[in-house]
Each structure stands twice: as C-alpha cells, then as structure tokens.
C-alpha cells in the first residue's frame, strides 16, 4: 500500500464546530463557546496573565489571590471557576499582572493546565507551582518551605512488573530496571532565573531557616509511588524512599505535580518561552512523622504565597 499524501493522513485540526457540537478542534486543543474557551480551564484568550502561581487547593488559591488588586479601579478581581474543577484569578500586585490558578492534584491536572494556559497566553510565561509536600529530610521542620532548586525526578508505578508478577511470568532474579516495580527518572531542571528569584524572595520574607533546597520527587500516586504502606494492596514499595535517597541524596520534597510542570516547560515551543519553578510547604516529615498544625500551614500559605507573588513580579518574563 502506497504512502498517503500528507494532506490525506493529516487529521483535521481547524475549527470545525457546527451548531450541534459541544466543542471544536478535537485533535488539538479543543475550545467551546464564543469567544472560544479551552475545554478544561474554561478560559479565553487574555484572561490569564503571563505570570502565574498554580496551587492544588481552592482555599490556597483564595489566600494567594487575596494579595492581588482588581485590574480596573473600583472593579472586582477576575475570578472564573470551570466545571472541570479549575479556579482562576487574575489581578495586580504593585501594578504587575499575575494570575493564581487552582488545578487540583496530580500529573494529568498539571498537563491540562500547562497546555491550555499556553493556548490562551500569546507570549512568554513564568509559572511557579506552590503546593504542599512530604519532606524527605529529618532535619527539615514542618511548616517551612522546600524549593526544587536542583530540579525534579519522577517516580512511576511499573504496571508491567505487577502484571507479570501477578501472572507468574516474572522471575525473582530479574533485577533489570525494566522489571523493577517503580521507574525513577533523571532530573528535570527548573528555570535558573526564576528559581533564583524564588529562593531570594522566600528567604527574605520568611527567613533563611525556613527554606530547604534540593531535588523534588514527583510521584504518580499519593500512595504506592510515595512508599506508603497499605496492606490491602500489593504495592512492592518497601525501601522505595531509601532507594530514592540513595540515587538522589539531595531529594527533599515529595508530591505529585512539579516534575510535569518542569518537563512541560522544557518541552514548550519556542524553546525558552516558559519559565518554571516550584516551592512547597512541608506539611509532613516522612522520617520523624511530624505533621504541621493548621495555623502553621496557613502561615506558610500566606507568607510563602506573597513571597512567590513578589518573586514573579520582580522577574522580567521576556
């Protein structure tokens, strides 16, 4: 069978919405309505700023957005809640336009955000993830912030391992990386300039002793891939955190989003058009078992959020 001509095999990606369709452009970045809104964020062109703080929880978005002022004097702060769980704010910090977006949890939600934000912002972007994490260093106090100064790695459940193990195909002596229960990636770096501004602002506002720097660990699950013990499932994760620290001694934080943000920023076209970095509140220490108080968490969210906003406002995006 002969090769198809490019125009024959290329899927249609232009706006093809008819009056009965719920959205258009299904093979690219779908939009609905008029003006066209991206499918999951629900935002149209111009509603997001080039500088963005992304959080997981709606209440944290409200806290961080409380420092912003409306773009129009006497008006209201832009606020949009999509029917897919995203909550977005846009306003001004000392005259600089910044957005705050709550995206929920996990790699897929981060992917939705990055791709759809890129679609509605026509210019360079600077994005900081501000979340919560489990801390992997016994010496780090809960309530402090960890910054992924050395980048992020990804831990993924190796589904083939479990399928082969459950079916009896996997031999006990198979120790090759492809056969291990979890894949561990190489490091994906943050943007150097944004990272530097982030660390400087947080240390200035919160104090040197409130910042831990190192490698972030992003996992594809809150449970198995983060080494939590659940006797109801065969996760084969005993010793996973020890293995992570053996490979990456500078690992300091563990959560579920940062790697995808940094990876997508590295993959964004044109190259260099998206700066990305991450800081997280240390909610629990996985070594000591300490967990932050409600007051300590809110303080970290307020003070850390303002420091991150100031870092973004101080940094030229171009």
CSV table of C-alpha atoms in Angstrom, one decimal:
chain,number,residue,atom,x,y,z
A,1,UNK,CA,0.0,0.0,0.0
A,2,UNK,CA,1.5,3.3,-1.0
A,3,UNK,CA,2.2,6.1,1.4
A,4,UNK,CA,-0.6,8.6,1.9
A,5,UNK,CA,-0.1,12.2,0.9
A,6,UNK,CA,0.4,14.5,4.0
A,7,UNK,CA,-3.0,16.2,3.4
A,8,UNK,CA,-4.7,12.9,3.2
A,9,UNK,CA,-3.4,11.5,6.5
A,10,UNK,CA,-3.3,14.8,8.5
A,11,UNK,CA,-6.2,14.9,10.9
A,12,UNK,CA,-8.4,17.9,10.7
A,13,UNK,CA,-7.5,20.4,13.5
A,14,UNK,CA,-9.1,23.6,12.3
A,15,UNK,CA,-12.3,25.0,13.8
A,16,UNK,CA,-14.9,22.5,12.6
A,17,UNK,CA,-17.6,23.1,15.3
A,18,UNK,CA,-21.1,23.0,13.9
A,19,UNK,CA,-24.2,24.2,15.8
A,20,UNK,CA,-24.7,20.8,17.3
A,21,UNK,CA,-21.1,20.2,18.5
A,22,UNK,CA,-20.2,20.7,22.1
A,23,UNK,CA,-16.7,21.8,21.2
A,24,UNK,CA,-14.3,22.3,18.2
A,25,UNK,CA,-10.8,21.3,17.3
A,26,UNK,CA,-10.9,17.9,18.9
A,27,UNK,CA,-7.5,16.7,17.6
A,28,UNK,CA,-5.6,19.7,19.0
A,29,UNK,CA,-6.5,22.0,22.0
A,30,UNK,CA,-10.4,21.9,21.9
A,31,UNK,CA,-12.4,25.1,22.6
A,32,UNK,CA,-16.1,25.8,23.1
A,33,UNK,CA,-18.3,28.8,23.0
A,34,UNK,CA,-17.8,32.3,21.6
A,35,UNK,CA,-15.2,33.6,22.4
A,36,UNK,CA,-13.6,30.2,22.3
A,37,UNK,CA,-12.7,28.9,25.8
A,38,UNK,CA,-10.3,26.0,26.3
A,39,UNK,CA,-12.1,22.8,27.4
A,40,UNK,CA,-10.9,22.3,31.0
A,41,UNK,CA,-9.6,25.6,32.3
A,42,UNK,CA,-12.6,27.3,30.7
A,43,UNK,CA,-10.6,30.4,30.0
A,44,UNK,CA,-10.5,32.6,26.8
A,45,UNK,CA,-7.5,34.5,25.4
A,46,UNK,CA,-6.3,37.3,27.6
A,47,UNK,CA,-7.9,36.1,30.9
A,48,UNK,CA,-4.7,34.6,32.2
A,49,UNK,CA,-1.6,36.7,33.0
A,50,UNK,CA,1.9,35.8,31.7
A,51,UNK,CA,3.0,35.3,35.4
A,52,UNK,CA,1.1,32.5,37.2
A,53,UNK,CA,1.1,30.9,40.6
A,54,UNK,CA,-0.5,27.4,40.4
A,55,UNK,CA,-1.8,25.7,43.5
A,56,UNK,CA,-3.7,22.5,44.2
A,57,UNK,CA,-6.4,23.6,46.6
A,58,UNK,CA,-9.1,26.2,46.1
A,59,UNK,CA,-8.6,27.6,49.6
A,60,UNK,CA,-4.9,28.2,48.9
A,61,UNK,CA,-5.8,30.0,45.7
A,62,UNK,CA,-8.1,32.2,47.6
A,63,UNK,CA,-5.4,33.0,50.1
A,64,UNK,CA,-2.8,33.8,47.5
A,65,UNK,CA,-5.2,35.8,45.3
A,66,UNK,CA,-6.2,37.9,48.3
A,67,UNK,CA,-3.0,39.9,47.8
A,68,UNK,CA,-4.0,40.9,44.3
A,69,UNK,CA,-6.0,44.0,43.4
A,70,UNK,CA,-8.5,44.3,40.6
A,71,UNK,CA,-7.2,45.4,37.2
A,72,UNK,CA,-9.8,48.1,36.9
A,73,UNK,CA,-10.1,50.6,39.8
A,74,UNK,CA,-13.3,50.1,41.6
A,75,UNK,CA,-13.9,46.8,39.8
A,76,UNK,CA,-13.7,43.2,41.0
A,77,UNK,CA,-10.8,40.7,40.9
A,78,UNK,CA,-11.2,38.4,37.9
A,79,UNK,CA,-12.5,35.0,39.1
A,80,UNK,CA,-13.5,32.1,37.0
A,81,UNK,CA,-14.5,28.6,38.2
A,82,UNK,CA,-14.6,26.0,35.4
A,83,UNK,CA,-16.9,23.0,35.5
A,84,UNK,CA,-13.8,20.7,35.4
A,85,UNK,CA,-12.5,21.8,38.8
A,86,UNK,CA,-10.2,24.7,37.9
A,87,UNK,CA,-10.4,28.0,39.7
A,88,UNK,CA,-8.6,31.0,38.2
A,89,UNK,CA,-7.9,34.6,39.5
A,90,UNK,CA,-6.2,37.5,37.7
A,91,UNK,CA,-5.2,40.8,39.2
A,92,UNK,CA,-2.4,43.2,40.0
A,93,UNK,CA,0.4,43.1,42.5
A,94,UNK,CA,2.1,46.5,42.7
A,95,UNK,CA,0.9,47.1,39.1
A,96,UNK,CA,2.2,43.8,37.7
A,97,UNK,CA,-0.5,41.5,36.3
A,98,UNK,CA,-0.4,38.0,37.9
A,99,UNK,CA,-2.8,35.0,37.9
A,100,UNK,CA,-3.4,32.4,40.5
A,101,UNK,CA,-4.9,29.1,39.4
A,102,UNK,CA,-6.1,26.1,41.5
A,103,UNK,CA,-5.6,22.9,39.4
A,104,UNK,CA,-6.3,20.0,41.8
A,105,UNK,CA,-3.8,17.2,42.2
A,106,UNK,CA,-1.6,15.0,40.0
A,107,UNK,CA,0.2,14.9,36.7
A,108,UNK,CA,-2.8,14.9,34.4
A,109,UNK,CA,-4.2,18.0,36.0
A,110,UNK,CA,-0.9,19.7,35.6
A,111,UNK,CA,-0.8,18.7,32.0
A,112,UNK,CA,-4.3,20.1,31.4
A,113,UNK,CA,-3.2,23.4,33.0
A,114,UNK,CA,0.1,23.9,31.2
A,115,UNK,CA,-1.2,23.1,27.7
A,116,UNK,CA,-4.4,25.1,28.0
A,117,UNK,CA,-2.7,28.1,29.7
A,118,UNK,CA,-0.2,28.1,26.8
A,119,UNK,CA,-3.0,28.1,24.3
A,120,UNK,CA,-4.6,31.3,25.8
A,121,UNK,CA,-1.4,33.2,26.5
A,122,UNK,CA,0.3,34.6,23.4
A,123,UNK,CA,3.7,35.4,24.7
A,124,UNK,CA,6.3,34.2,27.2
A,125,UNK,CA,5.2,32.8,30.5
A,126,UNK,CA,6.6,32.4,34.1
A,127,UNK,CA,4.9,29.8,36.2
A,128,UNK,CA,5.5,28.8,39.8
A,129,UNK,CA,3.9,25.8,41.5
A,130,UNK,CA,3.1,26.4,45.1
A,131,UNK,CA,1.8,23.3,46.9
A,132,UNK,CA,2.3,21.1,49.8
A,133,UNK,CA,4.6,18.0,50.2
A,134,UNK,CA,6.0,15.4,52.4
A,135,UNK,CA,9.6,16.1,53.4
A,136,UNK,CA,12.3,13.5,53.0
A,137,UNK,CA,14.9,15.1,55.3
A,138,UNK,CA,14.6,14.5,59.0
A,139,UNK,CA,16.3,17.9,59.8
A,140,UNK,CA,13.7,19.9,57.9
A,141,UNK,CA,10.9,21.4,60.1
A,142,UNK,CA,7.3,21.1,59.1
A,143,UNK,CA,5.8,24.5,58.1
A,144,UNK,CA,8.9,25.5,56.3
A,145,UNK,CA,9.2,25.6,52.5
A,146,UNK,CA,11.1,23.4,50.2
A,147,UNK,CA,12.3,24.8,46.8
A,148,UNK,CA,13.2,22.5,43.9
A,149,UNK,CA,16.5,24.3,43.3
A,150,UNK,CA,18.1,21.2,41.8
A,151,UNK,CA,15.1,20.1,39.8
A,152,UNK,CA,12.6,17.2,40.0
A,153,UNK,CA,12.6,13.5,39.3
A,154,UNK,CA,9.5,11.3,38.5
A,155,UNK,CA,8.6,8.1,40.2
A,156,UNK,CA,6.1,5.9,38.3
A,157,UNK,CA,4.5,2.6,39.0
A,158,UNK,CA,5.8,0.0,36.5
A,159,UNK,CA,2.5,-1.7,35.6
A,160,UNK,CA,4.2,-4.3,33.5
A,161,UNK,CA,6.1,-5.5,36.6
A,162,UNK,CA,2.8,-6.1,38.5
A,163,UNK,CA,1.1,-7.7,35.6
A,164,UNK,CA,3.9,-10.1,35.1
A,165,UNK,CA,4.3,-10.8,38.8
A,166,UNK,CA,0.7,-11.5,39.3
A,167,UNK,CA,0.6,-13.9,36.3
A,168,UNK,CA,3.7,-15.7,37.4
A,169,UNK,CA,5.8,-14.6,34.4
A,170,UNK,CA,8.3,-12.5,36.4
A,171,UNK,CA,11.2,-14.4,37.9
A,172,UNK,CA,12.5,-13.4,41.3
A,173,UNK,CA,16.0,-12.9,39.9
A,174,UNK,CA,15.0,-10.4,37.3
A,175,UNK,CA,16.6,-7.2,38.6
A,176,UNK,CA,16.9,-5.2,35.4
A,177,UNK,CA,15.5,-1.6,35.6
A,178,UNK,CA,12.7,-2.6,33.2
A,179,UNK,CA,11.5,-5.2,35.7
A,180,UNK,CA,11.5,-3.2,38.9
A,181,UNK,CA,8.2,-2.2,40.5
A,182,UNK,CA,8.9,1.6,40.0
A,183,UNK,CA,10.5,3.7,37.3
A,184,UNK,CA,12.7,6.5,38.6
A,185,UNK,CA,13.6,9.2,36.1
A,186,UNK,CA,16.6,11.5,35.6
A,187,UNK,CA,16.4,15.1,36.9
A,188,UNK,CA,14.4,17.8,35.1
A,189,UNK,CA,15.8,21.3,35.9
A,190,UNK,CA,13.9,24.5,36.8
A,191,UNK,CA,14.4,27.8,35.1
A,192,UNK,CA,17.6,29.2,36.6
A,193,UNK,CA,16.5,32.9,36.8
A,194,UNK,CA,13.0,32.2,38.2
A,195,UNK,CA,14.5,29.7,40.6
A,196,UNK,CA,17.0,32.3,41.9
A,197,UNK,CA,14.3,34.9,42.3
A,198,UNK,CA,12.0,32.5,44.1
A,199,UNK,CA,14.7,31.4,46.7
A,200,UNK,CA,15.7,35.0,47.3
A,201,UNK,CA,12.2,36.3,47.9
A,202,UNK,CA,11.2,33.4,50.2
A,203,UNK,CA,14.4,33.7,52.3
A,204,UNK,CA,13.9,37.5,52.5
A,205,UNK,CA,10.2,37.2,53.6
A,206,UNK,CA,10.3,34.0,55.7
A,207,UNK,CA,13.9,33.8,56.8
A,208,UNK,CA,16.9,31.6,55.8
A,209,UNK,CA,16.0,28.8,58.2
A,210,UNK,CA,12.5,28.5,56.7
A,211,UNK,CA,13.8,27.3,53.3
A,212,UNK,CA,15.1,23.9,52.3
A,213,UNK,CA,16.7,23.5,48.9
A,214,UNK,CA,17.3,20.4,46.8
A,215,UNK,CA,15.6,17.9,44.5
A,216,UNK,CA,11.9,17.4,44.3
A,217,UNK,CA,10.4,13.9,43.9
A,218,UNK,CA,7.1,13.8,41.9
A,219,UNK,CA,5.1,10.6,42.2
A,220,UNK,CA,2.2,9.4,40.1
A,221,UNK,CA,0.3,8.4,43.2
A,222,UNK,CA,-0.1,9.6,46.8
A,223,UNK,CA,0.2,6.0,48.0
A,224,UNK,CA,2.2,3.3,46.2
A,225,UNK,CA,4.7,5.5,44.4
A,226,UNK,CA,5.3,7.5,47.6
A,227,UNK,CA,6.3,4.5,49.6
A,228,UNK,CA,3.2,4.5,51.9
A,229,UNK,CA,2.2,1.2,53.4
A,230,UNK,CA,-1.2,-0.1,52.5
A,231,UNK,CA,-1.7,-3.8,53.4
A,232,UNK,CA,-4.8,-4.0,51.3
A,233,UNK,CA,-2.7,-3.8,48.1
A,234,UNK,CA,0.5,-5.4,46.8
A,235,UNK,CA,2.5,-2.2,46.1
A,236,UNK,CA,6.0,-3.7,46.5
A,237,UNK,CA,7.3,-0.3,47.7
A,238,UNK,CA,9.2,-1.3,50.8
A,239,UNK,CA,12.5,0.5,50.6
A,240,UNK,CA,11.4,2.8,47.8
A,241,UNK,CA,12.2,6.0,49.7
A,242,UNK,CA,15.6,4.6,50.7
A,243,UNK,CA,16.3,3.8,47.1
A,244,UNK,CA,15.3,7.4,46.0
A,245,UNK,CA,17.6,8.9,48.6
A,246,UNK,CA,20.4,6.6,47.6
A,247,UNK,CA,20.2,7.7,44.0
A,248,UNK,CA,19.4,11.3,44.8
A,249,UNK,CA,20.8,12.3,48.2
A,250,UNK,CA,19.6,15.9,47.7
A,251,UNK,CA,16.0,14.8,47.5
A,252,UNK,CA,14.0,16.9,49.9
A,253,UNK,CA,10.3,17.0,48.9
A,254,UNK,CA,7.8,14.5,47.6
A,255,UNK,CA,4.5,15.4,45.9
A,256,UNK,CA,2.6,14.8,42.6
A,257,UNK,CA,2.9,17.7,40.2
A,258,UNK,CA,6.3,19.5,40.0
A,259,UNK,CA,8.1,17.2,37.5
A,260,UNK,CA,5.3,17.6,35.0
A,261,UNK,CA,5.4,21.4,35.2
A,262,UNK,CA,9.2,21.5,34.7
A,263,UNK,CA,9.1,18.9,31.9
A,264,UNK,CA,6.4,20.7,30.0
A,265,UNK,CA,8.3,24.0,30.3
A,266,UNK,CA,11.3,22.3,28.9
A,267,UNK,CA,9.1,20.9,26.1
A,268,UNK,CA,7.3,24.2,25.3
A,269,UNK,CA,7.9,25.8,21.9
A,270,UNK,CA,9.5,28.0,21.1
A,271,UNK,CA,12.3,27.0,23.4
A,272,UNK,CA,12.7,29.2,26.5
A,273,UNK,CA,9.1,30.7,26.2
A,274,UNK,CA,8.0,29.2,29.5
A,275,UNK,CA,10.0,29.6,32.8
A,276,UNK,CA,9.0,27.3,35.6
A,277,UNK,CA,10.0,26.6,39.2
A,278,UNK,CA,8.4,25.2,42.3
A,279,UNK,CA,8.1,25.7,46.1
A,280,UNK,CA,6.0,23.7,48.5
A,281,UNK,CA,5.1,23.9,52.2
A,282,UNK,CA,6.5,20.9,54.2
A,283,UNK,CA,3.3,19.5,55.7
A,284,UNK,CA,4.6,16.2,56.9
A,285,UNK,CA,8.1,14.8,57.7
A,286,UNK,CA,8.3,11.3,56.4
A,287,UNK,CA,11.2,10.4,58.7
A,288,UNK,CA,10.0,11.9,62.0
A,289,UNK,CA,6.3,11.6,61.4
A,290,UNK,CA,5.7,15.2,62.4
A,291,UNK,CA,2.7,17.0,60.8
A,292,UNK,CA,2.2,20.7,60.6
A,293,UNK,CA,-0.5,22.4,62.6
A,294,UNK,CA,-3.4,24.1,60.9
A,295,UNK,CA,-2.0,27.5,61.9
A,296,UNK,CA,1.4,26.6,60.6
A,297,UNK,CA,0.0,25.6,57.3
A,298,UNK,CA,-2.0,28.8,56.9
A,299,UNK,CA,1.0,30.8,57.8
A,300,UNK,CA,3.2,29.0,55.2
A,301,UNK,CA,0.5,29.5,52.6
A,302,UNK,CA,0.1,33.2,53.3
A,303,UNK,CA,3.7,34.2,53.7
A,304,UNK,CA,5.0,31.8,51.1
A,305,UNK,CA,2.3,32.8,48.7
A,306,UNK,CA,3.1,36.5,49.0
A,307,UNK,CA,6.8,35.9,48.6
A,308,UNK,CA,6.2,33.9,45.4
A,309,UNK,CA,4.0,36.7,44.0
A,310,UNK,CA,6.8,39.2,44.7
A,311,UNK,CA,9.3,36.9,43.0
A,312,UNK,CA,7.2,36.7,39.9
A,313,UNK,CA,6.5,40.4,39.9
A,314,UNK,CA,10.2,41.2,40.1
A,315,UNK,CA,11.3,38.9,37.2
A,316,UNK,CA,11.2,40.1,33.5
A,317,UNK,CA,9.3,37.4,31.6
A,318,UNK,CA,10.9,38.1,28.2
